[in-house]
Amino acid sequence: MSDHRPAPTTLSAWQTLAKLSQSLPRVDELIVDPSRNTALRLSAAGVNADLSRQRISAAILAELLDLAKQSGFADNRRSLLAGEIVNTTERRPALHTELRAPATAGLPGIREQVQSTLHRVRAFTQQIREGVWRGCTGRAVQTVVFIGIGGSHLGPELAVRAIGNDGRLSIRFVANIDGSTLTEALRGADPETTLFITASKSFSTLETLENSRSARSWFLERTNQSAGLAKHFVAISANVPAARDFGIDPENVFPMWDWVGGRYSLWSAVGLPVALASGYDTFESLLAGAHAMDQHFATAEPHRNLPLLLALASIWNTNFLGAGSHAMLCYDDRLSLLPDYLQQLEMESNGKRVSSSGQPVEVHTMPILWGGTGTAGQHAYHQLLHQGTRAFSADFVFSAASPTELDHHHRWLLSHAIAQGQAMMQGDRHTTSEKQVPGDHPTSTLVLEQLDAFHLGSLLALFEHKVFCQGSVWGINPFDQWGVELGKRLANPVFEQLSGAPSNQQDASTQYLIHQIRTVGRNTL
Ligand code: F6P
């Protein structure tokens, strides 16, 4: 993939799209064209997508596909999947697709590392779930506390919540440095039957290290068994020396690799909680679903390529229709963490203002992504969606199959999902002004055949590839995240100052806030 990709605005397709956006029919006018609707509906790896509620005509679709072509989609996709350097600032490939490739496929050299790690994950899962792995007093593990943040947390917690836990183990997640998170996770846990898993690619993330240190103190204070640490603390990391310095036996460190970005790492040993919650076969199904979507992404023609079409719809909405936010509306409580997961995946990947070649992008990139679960959201923020003043786009996601025997609940749930998309499309313009709903908002609907490990894997891989396709058109690198570093650096002196060091070199607001906390905090102790 070239570092010197053309600026999107210089492409003729971009300029044509700008003209087409000037005189655009409403969605409810566009949707009467059956052939256009067919072109905007497709199925891939168990995800059935309807993009016919997008404000995209047949001519616009053709031009968007030309935009992808002109920005080098085919070559960029080939570079990604071949393991070329696509993370240009860090000079790395981005090989998350290799993590879910079957044992008989995959890139030589990478494949062996992946397979040997999967064997270890399988063996470890069996030992824990079957009670073969024993703690420092010979008792089997009952509670797993998984410590990690960002890409080393959101995927596994989302997946365990979505796919479920068969109840053999209690699995708790600790991400935030807020002391109440760890305290809550340890409530009622017995140190003799608790296993801690620290997941950190760098093994240098402040929140994860502080939480792990406090967990280690909690364990040692209660068991007085430093020799027992090896039976109660394991890690997933690319930094084995740092894990060893922390006190974790290198034998108990599952690898991560530089060629997998943190937010793309659910498919590595980071997905261990999925296997622990419901067995290794479930984790394998998750990988199989993602691989099925990879196959689709790799082989489908651009006009039938679902990740590409989702990306192009997003570019159309963001850059030509002025949508500044994208709502992820999940009509399934099991997907309640999907908006959080996608905030990291999409906003950390594509929230960029500089192209891969270091030039200003000059167009908007990733919009603000937010969302929640329906129908609860309908009684909160949908008012703004229907009658507010801001342009937005939205994705509806739900499962066709009901997760419970309360089938009529599911029919009600999906009725609302479908009707909300309908309301956003057609609006209601034939009533008094205060009741009018303009409609004409672009939405896509993603229907999973059912919500299980396979379909979750497929859905998440779909979004990963969508992010790549967006980055490909915008000419940005989705695989770095330099923007998060400044805040981390600035927190260090503030911590020193909250702990007593002088703060008079800080700006006026920072000094005031530190003073407040030092005085008010002390008074309330
Ligand atoms: O927020 C920045 C970030 O680097 C993410 O990209 C990453 O997933 C997270 O921190 C955690 O990093 P690590 O796995 O190294 O602890």
Coordinates of C-alpha atoms and ligand atoms in Angstrom, one line a residue:
M1 CA 0.0 0.0 0.0
S2 CA 1.5 3.3 -1.0
D3 CA 2.3 6.0 1.6
H4 CA 1.4 8.6 -1.1
R5 CA -2.2 7.9 -1.8
P6 CA -4.1 10.7 -3.6
A7 CA -6.1 13.2 -1.4
P8 CA -9.8 12.1 -1.8
T9 CA -10.9 15.5 -2.9
T10 CA -8.6 15.3 -6.0
L11 CA -10.4 12.3 -7.3
S12 CA -12.9 12.9 -10.1
A13 CA -15.5 10.6 -8.4
W14 CA -15.3 12.8 -5.2
Q15 CA -16.1 15.9 -7.3
T16 CA -19.0 14.1 -9.1
L17 CA -20.4 13.0 -5.8
A18 CA -20.2 16.6 -4.5
K19 CA -22.4 17.6 -7.5
L20 CA -24.8 14.7 -7.0
S21 CA -25.3 15.7 -3.3
Q22 CA -26.7 19.1 -4.5
S23 CA -30.0 17.7 -5.8
L24 CA -30.8 14.6 -3.9
P25 CA -34.2 12.9 -3.7
R26 CA -35.5 11.9 -0.3
V27 CA -35.0 8.3 0.8
D28 CA -38.7 7.5 0.6
E29 CA -38.6 8.5 -3.0
L30 CA -35.4 6.5 -3.7
I31 CA -36.8 3.4 -2.2
V32 CA -39.5 2.9 -4.8
D33 CA -36.7 1.7 -7.3
P34 CA -36.6 -2.1 -6.9
S35 CA -33.3 -2.5 -8.8
R36 CA -31.5 0.1 -6.7
N37 CA -32.9 -1.6 -3.6
T38 CA -31.5 -5.0 -4.7
A39 CA -28.1 -3.4 -5.2
L40 CA -28.2 -2.1 -1.7
R41 CA -29.2 -5.5 -0.1
L42 CA -26.7 -8.2 0.5
S43 CA -25.8 -11.1 2.8
A44 CA -22.4 -12.2 4.0
A45 CA -21.4 -14.8 6.5
G46 CA -24.8 -14.8 8.2
V47 CA -25.2 -11.0 8.3
N48 CA -28.1 -9.8 6.1
A49 CA -27.8 -6.1 5.4
D50 CA -30.4 -3.7 4.1
L51 CA -28.8 -0.4 3.0
S52 CA -31.9 0.6 1.0
R53 CA -32.7 3.2 3.6
Q54 CA -29.6 5.1 2.8
R55 CA -29.9 8.3 0.7
I56 CA -28.1 6.6 -2.1
S57 CA -29.4 6.4 -5.7
A58 CA -28.2 4.0 -8.3
A59 CA -26.0 6.8 -9.8
I60 CA -24.6 7.7 -6.4
L61 CA -23.8 4.0 -5.7
A62 CA -21.9 3.7 -9.0
E63 CA -19.9 6.9 -8.2
L64 CA -19.1 5.7 -4.7
L65 CA -17.8 2.5 -6.1
D66 CA -15.7 4.5 -8.5
L67 CA -14.4 6.5 -5.6
A68 CA -13.3 3.3 -3.9
K69 CA -11.6 2.2 -7.2
Q70 CA -9.9 5.5 -7.7
S71 CA -8.5 5.4 -4.2
G72 CA -6.9 2.0 -4.7
F73 CA -9.3 -0.2 -2.8
A74 CA -8.3 -3.5 -4.6
D75 CA -4.6 -2.8 -4.1
N76 CA -5.0 -1.6 -0.5
R77 CA -7.0 -4.8 0.4
R78 CA -4.4 -7.0 -1.2
S79 CA -1.7 -5.2 0.8
L80 CA -3.6 -5.7 4.1
L81 CA -4.2 -9.4 3.5
A82 CA -0.7 -10.1 2.2
G83 CA 0.9 -8.8 5.4
E84 CA 2.5 -5.7 3.9
I85 CA 3.3 -2.7 6.0
V86 CA -0.1 -0.9 6.2
N87 CA 0.6 0.7 9.6
T88 CA 3.0 3.1 8.1
T89 CA 3.9 5.2 11.2
E90 CA 4.9 2.1 13.2
R91 CA 6.2 0.2 10.1
R92 CA 4.0 -2.9 10.8
P93 CA 1.5 -5.1 9.0
A94 CA -2.0 -5.5 10.5
L95 CA -2.6 -9.2 10.4
H96 CA -5.7 -9.7 12.6
T97 CA -7.2 -11.8 9.8
E98 CA -4.4 -14.4 10.3
L99 CA -5.6 -14.9 13.9
R100 CA -8.7 -16.6 12.6
A101 CA -7.4 -18.3 9.5
P102 CA -7.8 -22.1 9.5
A103 CA -4.8 -24.2 10.5
T104 CA -4.3 -25.3 6.9
A105 CA -4.2 -21.7 5.6
G106 CA -2.5 -18.6 6.7
L107 CA 0.8 -16.9 6.0
P108 CA 3.9 -19.1 6.7
G109 CA 5.8 -18.0 9.8
I110 CA 2.7 -16.3 11.2
R111 CA 0.5 -19.4 11.0
E112 CA 2.7 -21.5 13.3
Q113 CA 2.7 -18.8 16.0
V114 CA -1.1 -18.5 15.8
Q115 CA -1.7 -22.2 15.9
S116 CA 0.7 -22.9 18.8
T117 CA -1.0 -20.1 20.8
L118 CA -4.4 -21.5 20.1
H119 CA -3.3 -25.0 21.3
R120 CA -2.1 -23.3 24.5
V121 CA -5.5 -21.5 24.9
R122 CA -7.3 -24.8 24.4
A123 CA -5.2 -26.7 26.9
F124 CA -5.4 -23.9 29.5
T125 CA -9.2 -23.6 29.0
Q126 CA -9.6 -27.3 29.6
Q127 CA -7.4 -27.3 32.7
I128 CA -9.3 -24.4 34.3
R129 CA -12.8 -25.5 33.3
E130 CA -12.2 -29.1 34.3
G131 CA -10.6 -28.2 37.6
V132 CA -7.3 -29.7 36.7
W133 CA -5.5 -26.4 37.3
R134 CA -5.2 -26.0 41.1
G135 CA -4.6 -22.9 43.2
C136 CA -2.1 -22.5 46.0
T137 CA -4.1 -24.6 48.4
G138 CA -5.1 -27.2 45.9
R139 CA -8.6 -25.9 45.1
A140 CA -10.0 -25.5 41.6
V141 CA -10.6 -22.0 40.1
Q142 CA -14.1 -20.6 40.5
T143 CA -13.6 -16.9 39.7
V144 CA -11.6 -15.3 36.9
V145 CA -10.7 -11.6 37.2
F146 CA -9.7 -10.3 33.8
I147 CA -7.7 -7.1 34.0
G148 CA -7.1 -5.0 30.8
I149 CA -8.3 -1.9 29.1
G150 CA -9.2 -0.7 25.6
G151 CA -8.5 -3.4 23.0
S152 CA -7.4 -5.6 25.9
H153 CA -10.8 -5.5 27.4
L154 CA -13.8 -4.4 25.3
G155 CA -13.8 -7.3 22.9
P156 CA -13.8 -10.1 25.5
E157 CA -16.4 -8.5 27.7
L158 CA -18.6 -7.7 24.8
A159 CA -18.3 -11.3 23.5
V160 CA -18.9 -12.9 26.9
R161 CA -22.0 -10.7 27.4
A162 CA -23.2 -11.4 23.9
I163 CA -22.6 -15.2 23.7
G164 CA -23.1 -16.0 27.4
N165 CA -21.4 -17.9 30.2
D166 CA -22.4 -21.5 30.9
G167 CA -21.9 -20.8 34.6
R168 CA -18.8 -23.0 35.3
L169 CA -16.8 -19.9 36.2
S170 CA -17.6 -16.4 37.4
I171 CA -15.8 -14.1 35.1
R172 CA -15.3 -10.5 36.1
F173 CA -13.7 -7.6 34.1
V174 CA -11.6 -4.8 35.5
A175 CA -10.7 -2.0 33.1
N176 CA -11.0 1.4 34.7
I177 CA -8.5 2.6 37.3
D178 CA -11.4 3.7 39.5
G179 CA -10.8 1.8 42.7
S180 CA -14.4 0.9 43.0
T181 CA -14.2 -1.3 39.8
L182 CA -11.6 -3.6 41.3
T183 CA -13.2 -3.5 44.7
E184 CA -16.5 -4.6 43.2
A185 CA -14.8 -7.3 41.1
L186 CA -13.2 -8.8 44.2
R187 CA -16.4 -8.7 46.3
G188 CA -17.0 -12.2 47.6
A189 CA -14.1 -13.7 45.7
D190 CA -12.0 -16.3 47.5
P191 CA -8.3 -15.7 46.8
E192 CA -7.6 -19.5 46.9
T193 CA -10.0 -20.0 44.0
T194 CA -9.4 -16.8 42.0
L195 CA -7.4 -16.6 38.9
F196 CA -6.2 -13.2 37.6
I197 CA -5.5 -12.6 33.9
T198 CA -3.6 -9.4 33.0
A199 CA -4.1 -8.6 29.4
S200 CA -1.8 -5.9 28.1
K201 CA 0.0 -5.9 24.8
S202 CA 2.6 -3.4 26.0
F203 CA 2.5 -4.4 29.7
S204 CA 3.0 -0.8 30.4
T205 CA -0.6 0.6 30.5
L206 CA -1.0 2.5 33.8
E207 CA -4.6 1.4 34.6
T208 CA -3.8 -2.3 33.9
L209 CA -0.6 -2.3 35.9
E210 CA -2.1 -0.5 38.9
N211 CA -5.1 -2.8 39.0
S212 CA -2.8 -5.8 38.7
R213 CA -0.6 -4.6 41.5
S214 CA -3.6 -4.0 43.7
A215 CA -4.9 -7.5 42.8
R216 CA -1.6 -9.0 43.7
S217 CA -1.6 -7.2 47.1
W218 CA -5.1 -8.4 47.7
F219 CA -4.0 -12.0 47.0
L220 CA -0.8 -11.9 49.0
E221 CA -2.4 -10.2 52.0
R222 CA -5.0 -12.9 52.2
T223 CA -3.0 -16.0 51.4
N224 CA 0.5 -15.0 52.5
Q225 CA 1.7 -17.3 49.7
S226 CA 4.1 -15.6 47.3
A227 CA 4.9 -19.0 45.8
G228 CA 1.2 -19.3 44.9
L229 CA 1.4 -16.3 42.5
A230 CA 2.3 -18.6 39.6
K231 CA -1.0 -20.5 40.1
H232 CA -3.1 -17.3 40.4
F233 CA -1.6 -14.8 37.9
V234 CA -1.3 -15.3 34.2
A235 CA -0.8 -12.7 31.5
I236 CA -1.4 -12.1 27.8
S237 CA 1.2 -9.8 26.4
A238 CA 3.8 -9.0 23.8
N239 CA 6.2 -7.8 26.6
V240 CA 7.2 -11.0 28.4
P241 CA 10.1 -9.4 30.3
A242 CA 7.8 -6.8 31.9
A243 CA 5.3 -9.6 32.8
R244 CA 8.1 -11.6 34.3
D245 CA 9.3 -8.5 36.3
F246 CA 5.7 -8.2 37.6
G247 CA 6.1 -11.7 39.0
I248 CA 4.3 -13.8 36.3
D249 CA 6.0 -17.0 35.3
P250 CA 6.9 -16.6 31.6
E251 CA 5.4 -20.1 31.1
N252 CA 2.1 -18.4 32.0
V253 CA 2.3 -15.6 29.5
F254 CA 0.3 -16.0 26.3
P255 CA 1.8 -14.1 23.4
M256 CA 0.5 -11.0 21.6
W257 CA 2.4 -9.7 18.6
D258 CA 3.4 -6.4 17.1
W259 CA 1.6 -7.3 13.9
V260 CA -1.8 -7.2 15.6
G261 CA -3.3 -3.9 16.8
G262 CA -4.7 -3.9 20.4
R263 CA -8.3 -3.1 19.2
Y264 CA -8.0 -6.0 16.6
S265 CA -6.8 -8.5 19.2
L266 CA -10.0 -10.3 20.4
W267 CA -9.1 -13.2 18.1
S268 CA -5.8 -13.8 19.9
A269 CA -5.3 -15.1 23.4
V270 CA -7.1 -11.9 24.5
G271 CA -10.3 -13.8 23.7
L272 CA -9.5 -16.3 26.5
P273 CA -12.5 -15.2 28.6
V274 CA -14.8 -16.4 25.8
A275 CA -13.3 -19.9 25.9
L276 CA -13.4 -19.9 29.7
A277 CA -17.0 -18.8 29.8
S278 CA -18.4 -21.3 27.4
G279 CA -15.7 -23.6 26.2
Y280 CA -13.0 -23.6 23.6
D281 CA -15.4 -24.7 20.8
T282 CA -17.3 -21.5 21.3
F283 CA -14.1 -19.5 20.9
E284 CA -13.4 -21.5 17.7
S285 CA -16.9 -20.6 16.4
L286 CA -16.2 -16.9 17.0
L287 CA -13.0 -17.3 14.9
A288 CA -14.8 -19.2 12.2
G289 CA -17.4 -16.5 11.9
A290 CA -14.8 -13.8 11.6
H291 CA -12.9 -15.9 9.0
A292 CA -16.1 -16.3 7.0
M293 CA -16.4 -12.5 6.8
D294 CA -12.7 -12.3 5.9
Q295 CA -13.3 -14.6 3.0
H296 CA -16.2 -12.5 1.9
F297 CA -14.2 -9.3 2.2
A298 CA -11.2 -10.8 0.4
T299 CA -13.2 -12.3 -2.6
A300 CA -16.5 -10.4 -3.1
E301 CA -16.6 -8.0 -6.0
P302 CA -16.6 -4.4 -4.8
H303 CA -20.3 -3.9 -5.7
R304 CA -21.3 -6.9 -3.5
N305 CA -18.7 -6.4 -0.8
L306 CA -20.5 -5.6 2.4
P307 CA -17.7 -4.0 4.4
L308 CA -17.0 -1.8 1.4
L309 CA -20.6 -0.8 0.9
L310 CA -21.0 0.1 4.6
A311 CA -17.8 2.2 4.4
L312 CA -19.0 4.0 1.3
A313 CA -22.4 4.7 2.9
S314 CA -20.5 6.2 5.9
I315 CA -18.3 8.3 3.6
W316 CA -21.4 9.6 1.7
N317 CA -23.2 10.5 5.0
T318 CA -20.1 12.0 6.6
N319 CA -18.6 13.9 3.8
F320 CA -21.5 14.8 1.5
L321 CA -24.6 14.8 3.7
G322 CA -23.0 16.4 6.7
A323 CA -23.7 13.7 9.3
G324 CA -21.5 14.4 12.3
S325 CA -22.5 11.5 14.3
H326 CA -23.3 7.8 13.8
A327 CA -25.7 6.0 16.1
M328 CA -25.3 2.3 16.7
L329 CA -28.8 1.2 17.7
C330 CA -28.7 -2.4 19.0
Y331 CA -32.0 -4.1 19.4
D332 CA -30.6 -6.9 21.6
D333 CA -29.5 -6.3 25.2
R334 CA -26.7 -8.9 24.7
L335 CA -25.1 -6.4 22.4
S336 CA -25.1 -3.6 25.0
L337 CA -21.3 -3.2 24.8
L338 CA -21.2 -3.1 21.0
P339 CA -21.3 0.8 20.9
D340 CA -18.4 0.9 23.4
Y341 CA -16.4 -1.7 21.4
L342 CA -17.1 0.2 18.1
Q343 CA -16.2 3.5 19.7
Q344 CA -12.7 2.1 20.2
L345 CA -12.5 0.2 16.9
E346 CA -13.8 3.0 14.7
M347 CA -13.0 6.2 16.5
E348 CA -9.5 5.2 17.7
S349 CA -8.8 3.8 14.2
N350 CA -10.2 6.5 12.0
G351 CA -10.4 9.6 14.2
K352 CA -7.4 11.1 12.4
R353 CA -6.7 14.5 10.7
V354 CA -3.5 13.6 8.9
S355 CA -3.1 11.2 5.9
S356 CA -0.6 8.3 5.8
S357 CA 1.8 10.6 4.0
G358 CA 1.6 13.2 6.8
Q359 CA -0.6 15.7 5.0
P360 CA -3.8 17.3 6.4
V361 CA -6.7 15.1 5.3
E362 CA -8.8 18.2 4.5
V363 CA -12.2 16.4 4.8
H364 CA -14.0 15.0 7.8
T365 CA -13.0 11.6 8.8
M366 CA -14.7 9.3 11.4
P367 CA -17.9 10.9 12.9
I368 CA -18.7 10.6 16.6
L369 CA -20.0 7.1 17.1
W370 CA -22.4 6.5 20.0
G371 CA -25.4 4.4 20.7
G372 CA -27.2 2.0 23.0
T373 CA -29.9 -0.6 23.1
G374 CA -33.4 -0.3 21.9
T375 CA -36.1 0.0 23.0
A376 CA -34.7 1.9 26.0
G377 CA -33.1 4.5 23.7
Q378 CA -36.5 5.3 22.2
H379 CA -37.5 6.7 25.6
A380 CA -34.4 8.8 25.8
Y381 CA -32.4 10.1 22.8
H382 CA -34.7 9.1 19.9
Q383 CA -36.7 12.3 20.4
L384 CA -33.5 14.2 19.2
L385 CA -33.0 11.8 16.4
H386 CA -36.6 12.4 15.1
Q387 CA -37.0 16.1 15.7
G388 CA -33.6 17.5 16.5
T389 CA -31.6 19.7 14.2
R390 CA -28.4 17.7 13.6
A391 CA -27.7 15.4 10.7
F392 CA -26.8 11.9 11.7
S393 CA -26.7 8.4 10.3
A394 CA -27.5 5.2 12.2
D395 CA -27.1 1.4 12.0
F396 CA -29.8 -0.9 13.5
V397 CA -28.5 -4.3 14.5
F398 CA -30.6 -7.3 15.7
S399 CA -30.9 -11.0 15.6
A400 CA -33.8 -12.6 13.6
A401 CA -34.0 -15.5 16.1
S402 CA -35.3 -14.9 19.6
P403 CA -32.9 -15.7 22.5
T404 CA -35.7 -16.8 24.8
E405 CA -39.0 -18.6 24.7
L406 CA -40.7 -15.2 25.1
D407 CA -41.1 -15.1 21.4
H408 CA -43.7 -12.3 21.4
H409 CA -41.2 -10.0 23.3
H410 CA -38.8 -10.6 20.4
R411 CA -41.4 -9.7 17.9
W412 CA -42.2 -6.5 19.7
L413 CA -38.5 -5.7 20.0
L414 CA -37.9 -6.2 16.3
S415 CA -41.2 -4.4 15.4
H416 CA -39.8 -1.3 17.1
A417 CA -36.4 -1.6 15.4
I418 CA -38.0 -1.8 12.0
A419 CA -40.5 0.9 12.8
Q420 CA -37.8 3.3 14.1
G421 CA -35.9 2.9 10.8
Q422 CA -39.1 3.5 8.9
A423 CA -39.9 6.7 11.0
M424 CA -36.3 7.9 10.3
M425 CA -36.8 7.4 6.6
Q426 CA -40.4 8.6 6.0
G427 CA -41.0 11.0 8.9
D428 CA -44.4 12.6 9.3
R429 CA -44.9 15.9 7.5
H430 CA -48.7 16.0 7.5
T431 CA -49.4 17.3 10.9
T432 CA -49.0 20.4 13.0
S433 CA -45.5 21.9 13.1
E434 CA -44.7 20.8 16.6
K435 CA -45.6 17.2 15.8
Q436 CA -43.8 17.1 12.5
V437 CA -41.0 14.6 12.0
P438 CA -38.9 15.4 8.9
G439 CA -37.4 11.9 8.3
D440 CA -35.0 11.4 5.5
H441 CA -32.3 10.2 7.8
P442 CA -29.9 7.5 6.4
T443 CA -29.9 4.2 8.2
S444 CA -28.7 0.7 7.5
T445 CA -30.1 -2.5 9.1
L446 CA -28.0 -5.5 9.9
V447 CA -30.0 -8.7 10.7
L448 CA -28.0 -11.5 12.2
E449 CA -29.5 -15.0 11.5
Q450 CA -29.0 -15.5 15.3
L451 CA -26.7 -14.1 17.9
D452 CA -24.2 -16.8 18.7
A453 CA -20.4 -17.0 18.6
F454 CA -20.2 -17.5 14.8
H455 CA -22.4 -14.5 14.0
L456 CA -20.8 -12.2 16.5
G457 CA -17.4 -13.0 15.0
S458 CA -18.7 -12.3 11.6
L459 CA -20.3 -9.0 12.7
L460 CA -17.2 -7.7 14.4
A461 CA -15.0 -8.7 11.4
L462 CA -17.4 -6.8 9.2
F463 CA -16.8 -3.6 11.2
E464 CA -13.0 -4.2 11.2
H465 CA -13.1 -4.3 7.4
K466 CA -15.4 -1.4 7.1
V467 CA -12.9 0.7 9.1
F468 CA -10.1 -0.4 6.8
C469 CA -12.2 0.6 3.7
Q470 CA -13.0 4.0 5.1
G471 CA -9.3 4.6 5.9
S472 CA -8.5 3.5 2.4
V473 CA -10.7 6.2 0.9
W474 CA -9.7 8.9 3.3
G475 CA -6.0 8.0 2.9
I476 CA -5.4 7.5 6.6
N477 CA -3.7 4.9 8.7
P478 CA -6.3 3.2 10.9
F479 CA -3.7 1.2 12.8
D480 CA -2.0 3.8 15.0
Q481 CA -3.4 6.0 17.8
W482 CA -0.9 8.8 18.6
G483 CA -3.7 11.1 19.8
V484 CA -4.1 9.2 23.0
E485 CA -0.6 9.7 24.2
L486 CA -0.7 13.4 25.2
G487 CA -3.3 13.0 27.9
K488 CA -1.4 10.0 29.4
R489 CA 1.8 12.2 29.6
L490 CA 0.0 15.1 31.2
A491 CA -1.5 12.8 33.9
N492 CA 1.9 12.0 35.4
P493 CA 2.7 15.5 36.9
V494 CA -0.9 15.9 38.0
F495 CA -0.7 12.7 39.9
E496 CA 2.5 13.9 41.6
Q497 CA 0.9 17.2 42.4
L498 CA -2.3 15.5 43.8
S499 CA 0.1 13.5 46.0
G500 CA 1.8 16.7 47.4
A501 CA 4.3 18.1 44.9
P502 CA 4.1 21.8 44.1
S503 CA 1.7 22.6 41.2
N504 CA 2.6 26.3 40.6
Q505 CA 3.9 25.6 37.1
Q506 CA 0.5 24.4 35.9
D507 CA -2.1 26.5 34.1
A508 CA -4.6 28.4 36.3
S509 CA -7.4 25.9 35.9
T510 CA -5.2 22.9 36.6
Q511 CA -3.8 24.6 39.7
Y512 CA -7.3 25.4 40.9
L513 CA -8.6 21.8 40.4
I514 CA -5.6 20.3 42.2
H515 CA -6.0 22.7 45.1
Q516 CA -9.7 21.8 45.3
I517 CA -9.1 18.1 45.4
R518 CA -6.3 18.5 48.0
T519 CA -8.4 20.6 50.3
V520 CA -11.9 19.2 49.8
G521 CA -10.7 15.6 49.5
R522 CA -8.7 15.9 52.7
N523 CA -11.7 17.4 54.5
T524 CA -14.0 14.6 53.6
L525 CA -11.6 11.8 54.6
Ligands
F6P1 O1 -5.8 3.7 24.5 C1 -4.6 3.4 23.9 C2 -4.3 1.9 23.9 O2 -3.0 1.9 23.4 C3 -5.2 1.0 23.0 O3 -5.0 1.1 21.6 C4 -5.0 -0.3 23.6 O4 -5.9 -1.3 23.2 C5 -5.1 0.0 25.0 O5 -4.4 1.3 25.1 C6 -4.4 -1.0 26.0 O6 -3.1 -1.2 25.6 P1 -2.3 -2.5 26.2 O7 -2.9 -3.7 25.7 O8 -0.9 -2.3 25.8 O9 -2.4 -2.4 27.7

